[in-house]
């Protein structure tokens, strides 16, 4: 149980750290996706990617 907790905390810390480091880029991309007619589908790319990773989570682990 302790190793799962450590792994979960490490994953959370890595996600928050990456979010902090790439915050400016993510805000720019989000604005570009919302404001641009040609790239309005870009908002769905991370969502679909997360869905596909979630479906394959047992094969990945």
CSV table of C-alpha atoms in Angstrom, one decimal:
chain,number,residue,atom,x,y,z
A,1,UNK,CA,0.0,0.0,0.0
A,2,UNK,CA,2.8,2.4,0.8
A,3,UNK,CA,4.4,2.0,-2.6
A,4,UNK,CA,1.1,2.8,-4.4
A,5,UNK,CA,0.7,5.9,-2.3
A,6,UNK,CA,4.3,7.0,-3.1
A,7,UNK,CA,3.7,6.3,-6.8
A,8,UNK,CA,0.5,8.2,-6.8
A,9,UNK,CA,2.1,11.2,-5.0
A,10,UNK,CA,5.0,11.1,-7.4
A,11,UNK,CA,2.7,11.1,-10.4
A,12,UNK,CA,0.7,14.0,-9.0
A,13,UNK,CA,3.9,16.0,-8.2
A,14,UNK,CA,5.2,15.4,-11.7
A,15,UNK,CA,1.9,16.5,-13.3
A,16,UNK,CA,1.7,19.7,-11.2
A,17,UNK,CA,5.4,20.5,-11.9
A,18,UNK,CA,4.9,20.0,-15.7
A,19,UNK,CA,1.7,22.1,-15.6
A,20,UNK,CA,3.6,24.9,-13.9
A,21,UNK,CA,6.5,24.7,-16.3
A,22,UNK,CA,4.4,24.7,-19.4
A,23,UNK,CA,1.6,27.0,-18.1
A,24,UNK,CA,2.4,29.9,-20.5
A,25,UNK,CA,2.5,27.5,-23.5
A,26,UNK,CA,-0.7,25.8,-22.5
A,27,UNK,CA,-2.5,29.2,-22.1
A,28,UNK,CA,-1.2,30.3,-25.6
A,29,UNK,CA,-2.3,27.0,-27.2
A,30,UNK,CA,-5.7,27.2,-25.6
A,31,UNK,CA,-6.2,30.7,-26.8
A,32,UNK,CA,-5.1,29.7,-30.2
A,33,UNK,CA,-7.5,26.8,-30.3
A,34,UNK,CA,-10.5,28.9,-29.0
A,35,UNK,CA,-9.8,31.9,-31.2
A,36,UNK,CA,-8.7,30.3,-34.4
A,37,UNK,CA,-11.2,28.8,-36.8
A,38,UNK,CA,-8.7,26.5,-38.4
A,39,UNK,CA,-7.4,25.0,-35.2
A,40,UNK,CA,-10.6,24.8,-33.2
A,41,UNK,CA,-10.4,21.0,-33.1
A,42,UNK,CA,-7.1,21.2,-31.2
A,43,UNK,CA,-8.9,21.2,-27.9
A,44,UNK,CA,-10.1,17.7,-28.5
A,45,UNK,CA,-6.6,16.2,-29.1
A,46,UNK,CA,-5.5,16.1,-25.4
A,47,UNK,CA,-9.0,14.8,-24.4
A,48,UNK,CA,-9.0,12.0,-27.0
A,49,UNK,CA,-5.4,11.1,-26.1
A,50,UNK,CA,-6.3,10.8,-22.4
A,51,UNK,CA,-9.3,8.6,-23.3
A,52,UNK,CA,-7.1,6.3,-25.4
A,53,UNK,CA,-4.5,6.1,-22.6
A,54,UNK,CA,-7.3,5.3,-20.1
A,55,UNK,CA,-8.6,2.5,-22.3
A,56,UNK,CA,-5.1,1.0,-22.6
A,57,UNK,CA,-4.1,1.5,-18.9
A,58,UNK,CA,-3.9,-2.2,-18.1
A,59,UNK,CA,-1.7,-3.0,-21.1
A,60,UNK,CA,0.5,0.0,-20.3
A,61,UNK,CA,1.0,-0.9,-16.7
